[in-house]
Amino acid sequence: MSIRRIMPRSLAGALDRLLICRSFPLDIAADIRGRRGRMNMFGWMFAAALANAVPVDNGRNWLTDQDYPADARKRGEEGAILFVTLISPEGRIVRCDIIQSQLSSELNDRTCTLITARAKFRPATDETGAPAYSEWQTRIEWTLPDRRRPPATQTVTMPVDMEIQVQKLPEGAREKGVDILVKIDTEGHVTHCQGIKPDKDETKLVNVACAQARALSLEGAKDNDGRPIPLIRSMLVAFRVPAQ
């Protein structure tokens, strides 16, 4: 597909929309090696499985070359858009908001209008397996149809939701990103939390990230009628070792 690419989350350079920064003086590397019992208290976090919304067609039919506005083509306009959507328990987009964009309001509006009309999702499910509202965000790139390769410069990045400072990370790493999936109740409290396909070595980081997420007081979500709703959403958590 020549005019867009749907991009996954990325940690590098993604501090544009930082939700909160917390200092956590924990030696993660030592904790993973020798103090496994200390974090077993968080094991119950994984007892209830949440599932986020998933596009039924991976976004293949959301946009086409024919959707490129004529005026935008004439201007040679192309670039990336980062947007967030509210997905209903029926798997439809009920709200679309632009977070970051390199483009004109024309292409921003067109992106949300077309995706809202065309995108279909397998809805998120809560800890009981019931369909639930969820937040889903991604990045799409508009590239002129006659361009052979996408532009080299990309400045729109997926945002980090929470940063945690630690004394040490495994294998001497200076930073590490983990994805967690949370359920936020109508009061803005995280009631359930789990890792999103964590590697074996990320289990400890996920436990710490979930413990910190539960300590947050977030803004509760609302539907289009202003009614408070429980929400399932992913969070990108960055662990960083401060510079000495």
XYZ file of N, CA, C and O in Angstrom, residues 38-143:
424
model
N 10.443 -11.668 46.325
C 9.981 -10.346 46.716
C 8.809 -9.865 45.887
O 7.931 -9.163 46.374
N 8.790 -10.236 44.598
C 7.758 -9.734 43.703
C 6.610 -10.716 43.503
O 5.699 -10.444 42.749
N 6.642 -11.876 44.178
C 5.550 -12.821 44.004
C 4.216 -12.248 44.443
O 3.157 -12.699 44.036
N 4.270 -11.220 45.297
C 3.051 -10.581 45.760
C 2.264 -9.967 44.612
O 1.068 -9.716 44.724
N 2.950 -9.721 43.474
C 2.268 -9.121 42.331
C 1.747 -10.164 41.355
O 1.163 -9.822 40.332
N 1.977 -11.435 41.648
C 1.589 -12.465 40.699
C 0.108 -12.486 40.396
O -0.317 -12.850 39.305
N -0.705 -12.086 41.384
C -2.152 -12.105 41.169
C -2.597 -11.128 40.109
O -3.715 -11.209 39.603
N -1.726 -10.193 39.728
C -2.099 -9.245 38.688
C -2.394 -9.948 37.362
O -3.118 -9.438 36.529
N -1.773 -11.126 37.175
C -1.883 -11.798 35.891
C -2.986 -12.858 35.885
O -3.159 -13.549 34.917
N -3.717 -12.973 36.992
C -4.744 -14.006 37.075
C -5.893 -13.716 36.117
O -6.489 -14.620 35.562
N -6.229 -12.451 35.939
C -7.332 -12.077 35.060
C -6.773 -11.546 33.754
O -6.000 -10.604 33.747
N -7.165 -12.177 32.649
C -6.599 -11.807 31.358
C -7.482 -10.775 30.662
O -8.674 -10.995 30.460
N -6.875 -9.637 30.311
C -7.532 -8.632 29.494
C -7.111 -8.839 28.044
O -6.086 -9.448 27.768
N -7.888 -8.312 27.129
C -7.523 -8.358 25.711
C -7.889 -7.028 25.085
O -9.008 -6.542 25.287
N -6.972 -6.429 24.354
C -7.244 -5.155 23.708
C -7.944 -5.381 22.365
O -7.956 -6.494 21.830
N -8.521 -4.311 21.844
C -9.152 -4.389 20.533
C -8.107 -4.673 19.461
O -6.961 -4.228 19.565
N -8.518 -5.395 18.419
C -7.612 -5.775 17.334
C -8.320 -5.536 16.003
O -9.469 -5.983 15.821
N -7.685 -4.838 15.050
C -8.315 -4.656 13.730
C -8.558 -6.006 13.067
O -7.690 -6.877 13.080
N -9.734 -6.186 12.479
C -10.058 -7.485 11.890
C -9.304 -7.722 10.590
O -9.139 -8.870 10.170
N -8.856 -6.655 9.923
C -8.152 -6.833 8.648
C -6.758 -6.219 8.662
O -6.165 -5.990 7.605
N -6.228 -5.942 9.868
C -4.903 -5.323 10.001
C -4.796 -3.973 9.306
O -3.700 -3.527 8.967
N -5.907 -3.318 9.054
C -5.887 -1.990 8.464
C -5.631 -1.958 6.981
O -5.418 -0.887 6.398
N -5.692 -3.099 6.310
C -5.341 -3.146 4.883
C -6.303 -2.338 4.018
O -5.914 -1.833 2.968
N -7.557 -2.229 4.441
C -8.563 -1.574 3.604
C -9.020 -0.230 4.145
O -10.054 0.288 3.731
N -8.259 0.322 5.071
C -8.685 1.580 5.672
C -8.524 2.763 4.722
O -9.352 3.649 4.688
N -7.420 2.779 3.978
C -7.131 3.878 3.067
C -6.625 3.321 1.744
O -5.994 2.266 1.709
N -6.885 4.043 0.669
C -6.396 3.653 -0.647
C -5.751 4.858 -1.315
O -5.897 6.001 -0.860
N -5.073 4.620 -2.421
C -4.471 5.721 -3.175
C -5.529 6.725 -3.634
O -5.270 7.928 -3.735
N -6.725 6.228 -3.914
C -7.791 7.103 -4.381
C -8.286 8.057 -3.287
O -8.982 9.035 -3.569
N -7.932 7.789 -2.054
C -8.355 8.647 -0.943
C -7.475 9.885 -0.788
O -7.823 10.795 -0.027
N -6.358 9.924 -1.509
C -5.450 11.063 -1.370
C -6.119 12.313 -1.953
O -6.460 12.349 -3.142
N -6.328 13.359 -1.155
C -6.972 14.570 -1.686
C -6.159 15.188 -2.819
O -4.923 15.233 -2.766
N -6.846 15.662 -3.845
C -6.169 16.229 -5.011
C -5.296 17.418 -4.630
O -4.165 17.560 -5.124
N -5.797 18.285 -3.758
C -5.017 19.459 -3.366
C -3.746 19.045 -2.624
O -2.687 19.654 -2.807
N -3.846 18.026 -1.780
C -2.664 17.554 -1.050
C -1.635 16.967 -2.011
O -0.426 17.138 -1.832
N -2.104 16.292 -3.050
C -1.182 15.756 -4.062
C -0.456 16.898 -4.765
O 0.763 16.834 -4.969
N -1.203 17.924 -5.134
C -0.583 19.046 -5.839
C 0.472 19.732 -4.975
O 1.502 20.182 -5.475
N 0.211 19.810 -3.679
C 1.167 20.435 -2.770
C 2.343 19.522 -2.452
O 3.319 19.954 -1.843
N 2.249 18.262 -2.858
C 3.301 17.305 -2.520
C 3.304 16.975 -1.046
O 4.342 16.615 -0.475
N 2.154 17.042 -0.435
C 2.063 16.865 1.014
C 2.086 15.389 1.385
O 1.326 14.580 0.865
N 2.958 15.045 2.306
C 3.012 13.691 2.836
C 3.647 13.745 4.217
O 4.315 14.713 4.573
N 3.417 12.722 4.999
C 3.952 12.688 6.350
C 3.164 11.722 7.218
O 2.327 10.952 6.735
N 3.428 11.788 8.506
C 2.853 10.827 9.448
C 1.840 11.488 10.367
O 1.921 12.675 10.660
N 0.891 10.676 10.804
C -0.128 11.092 11.759
C -0.183 10.056 12.879
O -0.234 8.850 12.620
N -0.165 10.533 14.106
C -0.375 9.672 15.262
C -1.756 10.005 15.818
O -2.049 11.162 16.115
N -2.610 8.999 15.915
C -3.970 9.252 16.366
C -4.403 8.190 17.360
O -3.833 7.094 17.433
N -5.426 8.520 18.152
C -5.972 7.597 19.138
C -7.469 7.489 18.908
O -8.141 8.478 18.583
N -8.003 6.293 19.046
C -9.427 6.064 18.831
C -10.051 5.425 20.060
O -9.381 4.714 20.821
N -11.334 5.691 20.232
C -12.125 5.008 21.251
C -12.948 3.950 20.545
O -13.727 4.260 19.633
N -12.761 2.689 20.944
C -13.434 1.561 20.308
C -14.566 1.091 21.210
O -14.369 0.862 22.410
N -15.744 0.956 20.642
C -16.914 0.539 21.413
C -16.883 -0.967 21.668
O -16.130 -1.711 21.021
N -17.709 -1.451 22.603
C -17.797 -2.904 22.820
C -18.302 -3.662 21.593
O -18.178 -4.891 21.541
N -18.844 -2.936 20.626
C -19.283 -3.578 19.369
C -18.182 -3.610 18.326
O -18.382 -4.124 17.220
N -17.021 -3.043 18.638
C -15.887 -3.081 17.725
C -15.856 -1.973 16.697
O -15.166 -2.079 15.681
N -16.567 -0.879 16.944
C -16.569 0.252 16.022
C -15.888 1.456 16.668
O -15.931 1.648 17.882
N -15.271 2.292 15.827
C -14.663 3.525 16.310
C -15.768 4.544 16.582
O -16.569 4.847 15.702
N -15.793 5.060 17.795
C -16.793 6.067 18.142
C -16.153 7.441 18.361
O -16.866 8.440 18.467
N -14.819 7.490 18.423
C -14.135 8.776 18.528
C -12.722 8.623 17.999
O -12.084 7.598 18.199
N -12.237 9.666 17.322
C -10.882 9.666 16.762
C -10.262 11.027 17.034
O -10.842 12.058 16.696
N -9.087 11.035 17.644
C -8.391 12.277 17.968
C -6.947 12.212 17.478
O -6.279 11.188 17.638
N -6.495 13.295 16.880
C -5.112 13.393 16.417
C -4.220 13.784 17.601
O -4.501 14.758 18.306
N -3.141 13.036 17.803
C -2.193 13.332 18.883
C -1.023 14.152 18.350
O -0.647 15.174 18.919
N -0.422 13.689 17.262
C 0.674 14.398 16.603
C 0.471 14.278 15.101
O -0.059 13.280 14.619
N 0.903 15.303 14.363
C 0.754 15.248 12.917
C 1.765 16.150 12.240
O 2.112 17.217 12.754
N 2.223 15.712 11.078
C 3.077 16.510 10.211
C 2.270 17.119 9.067
O 2.835 17.759 8.198
N 0.955 16.912 9.079
C 0.138 17.205 7.906
C -0.843 18.344 8.154
O -0.992 18.846 9.266
N -1.532 18.727 7.096
C -2.540 19.782 7.169
C -3.793 19.257 7.855
O -3.998 18.042 7.984
N -4.650 20.188 8.284
C -5.913 19.794 8.909
C -6.775 18.993 7.938
O -7.575 18.147 8.354
N -6.610 19.240 6.636
C -7.385 18.501 5.634
C -7.084 17.011 5.708
O -8.001 16.174 5.758
N -5.797 16.658 5.727
C -5.436 15.245 5.797
C -5.701 14.665 7.178
O -6.047 13.486 7.300
N -5.537 15.476 8.211
C -5.861 14.999 9.561
C -7.332 14.600 9.642
O -7.676 13.498 10.096
N -8.209 15.501 9.200
C -9.641 15.237 9.257
C -10.021 14.058 8.365
O -10.863 13.230 8.738
N -9.383 13.981 7.195
C -9.715 12.904 6.265
C -9.313 11.547 6.854
O -10.019 10.549 6.690
N -8.177 11.526 7.530
C -7.733 10.275 8.155
C -8.770 9.769 9.143
O -9.197 8.609 9.086
N -9.182 10.628 10.064
C -10.152 10.204 11.077
C -11.501 9.852 10.457
O -12.144 8.866 10.853
N -11.933 10.633 9.472
C -13.234 10.370 8.847
C -13.249 9.009 8.165
O -14.188 8.208 8.356
N -12.225 8.708 7.381
C -12.194 7.449 6.639
C -12.016 6.248 7.565
O -12.672 5.216 7.391
N -11.124 6.383 8.543
C -10.875 5.253 9.437
C -12.092 4.981 10.316
O -12.446 3.826 10.553
N -12.754 6.025 10.771
C -13.962 5.835 11.573
C -15.033 5.096 10.776
O -15.752 4.235 11.309
N -15.152 5.417 9.491
C -16.171 4.790 8.649
C -15.817 3.355 8.262
O -16.712 2.509 8.134
N -14.530 3.068 8.094
C -14.140 1.785 7.509
C -13.590 0.753 8.491
O -13.724 -0.457 8.263
N -12.945 1.206 9.542
C -12.245 0.262 10.423
C -13.226 -0.565 11.246
O -14.212 -0.042 11.773
N -12.947 -1.831 11.343
C -13.705 -2.737 12.196
C -12.718 -3.487 13.093
O -11.636 -3.870 12.656
N -13.118 -3.669 14.328
C -12.237 -4.282 15.316
C -12.911 -5.478 15.981
O -14.142 -5.539 16.098
N -12.081 -6.407 16.392
C -12.530 -7.377 17.384
C -12.428 -6.653 18.714
O -11.348 -6.232 19.116
N -13.533 -6.459 19.425
C -13.505 -5.574 20.592
C -12.640 -6.103 21.726
O -12.361 -7.306 21.821
N -12.220 -5.178 22.582
C -11.490 -5.550 23.787
C -12.418 -6.329 24.721
O -13.643 -6.211 24.656
N -11.831 -7.136 25.573
C -12.593 -7.859 26.597
C -11.955 -7.621 27.949
O -10.735 -7.506 28.068
N -12.810 -7.546 28.978
C -12.308 -7.294 30.324
C -11.965 -8.601 31.020
O -11.915 -9.668 30.389
N -11.757 -8.516 32.331
C -11.310 -9.684 33.092
C -12.355 -10.789 33.162
O -12.037 -11.934 33.485
N -13.605 -10.469 32.836
C -14.659 -11.486 32.823
C -14.899 -12.049 31.431
O -15.733 -12.932 31.260
N -14.193 -11.509 30.435
C -14.400 -11.928 29.056
C -15.477 -11.143 28.337
O -15.784 -11.437 27.175
N -16.069 -10.138 28.994
C -17.126 -9.336 28.379
C -16.531 -8.247 27.501
O -15.494 -7.662 27.837
N -17.150 -7.926 26.361
C -16.668 -6.830 25.509
C -16.660 -5.517 26.287
O -17.520 -5.268 27.130
N -15.659 -4.678 25.996
C -15.486 -3.439 26.752
C -14.997 -2.329 25.837
O -14.468 -2.578 24.752
N -15.174 -1.084 26.284
C -14.578 0.046 25.588
C -13.059 -0.051 25.700
O -12.513 -0.535 26.708
N -12.374 0.435 24.672
C -10.919 0.421 24.710
C -10.359 1.596 23.922
O -11.039 2.184 23.073
N -9.132 1.922 24.229
C -8.400 2.959 23.501
C -7.353 2.268 22.635
O -6.623 1.388 23.101
N -7.276 2.674 21.382
C -6.339 2.067 20.445
C -5.655 3.185 19.665
O -6.317 4.062 19.127
N -4.341 3.174 19.668
C -3.625 4.232 18.968
C -2.567 3.638 18.044
O -2.025 2.561 18.287
N -2.300 4.360 16.975
C -1.286 3.928 16.029
C -0.830 5.117 15.193
O -1.347 6.231 15.333
N 0.126 4.860 14.328
C 0.657 5.890 13.439
C 0.458 5.459 11.996
O 0.725 4.309 11.631
N -0.030 6.373 11.191
C -0.219 6.110 9.765
C 0.569 7.140 8.971
O 0.601 8.319 9.323
N 1.203 6.689 7.902
C 1.974 7.583 7.032
C 1.277 7.726 5.683
O 0.937 6.737 5.043
N 1.065 8.964 5.279
C 0.575 9.263 3.942
C 1.788 9.522 3.053
O 2.570 10.435 3.310
N 1.950 8.692 2.039
C 3.048 8.830 1.089
C 2.473 8.957 -0.312
O 1.592 8.179 -0.695
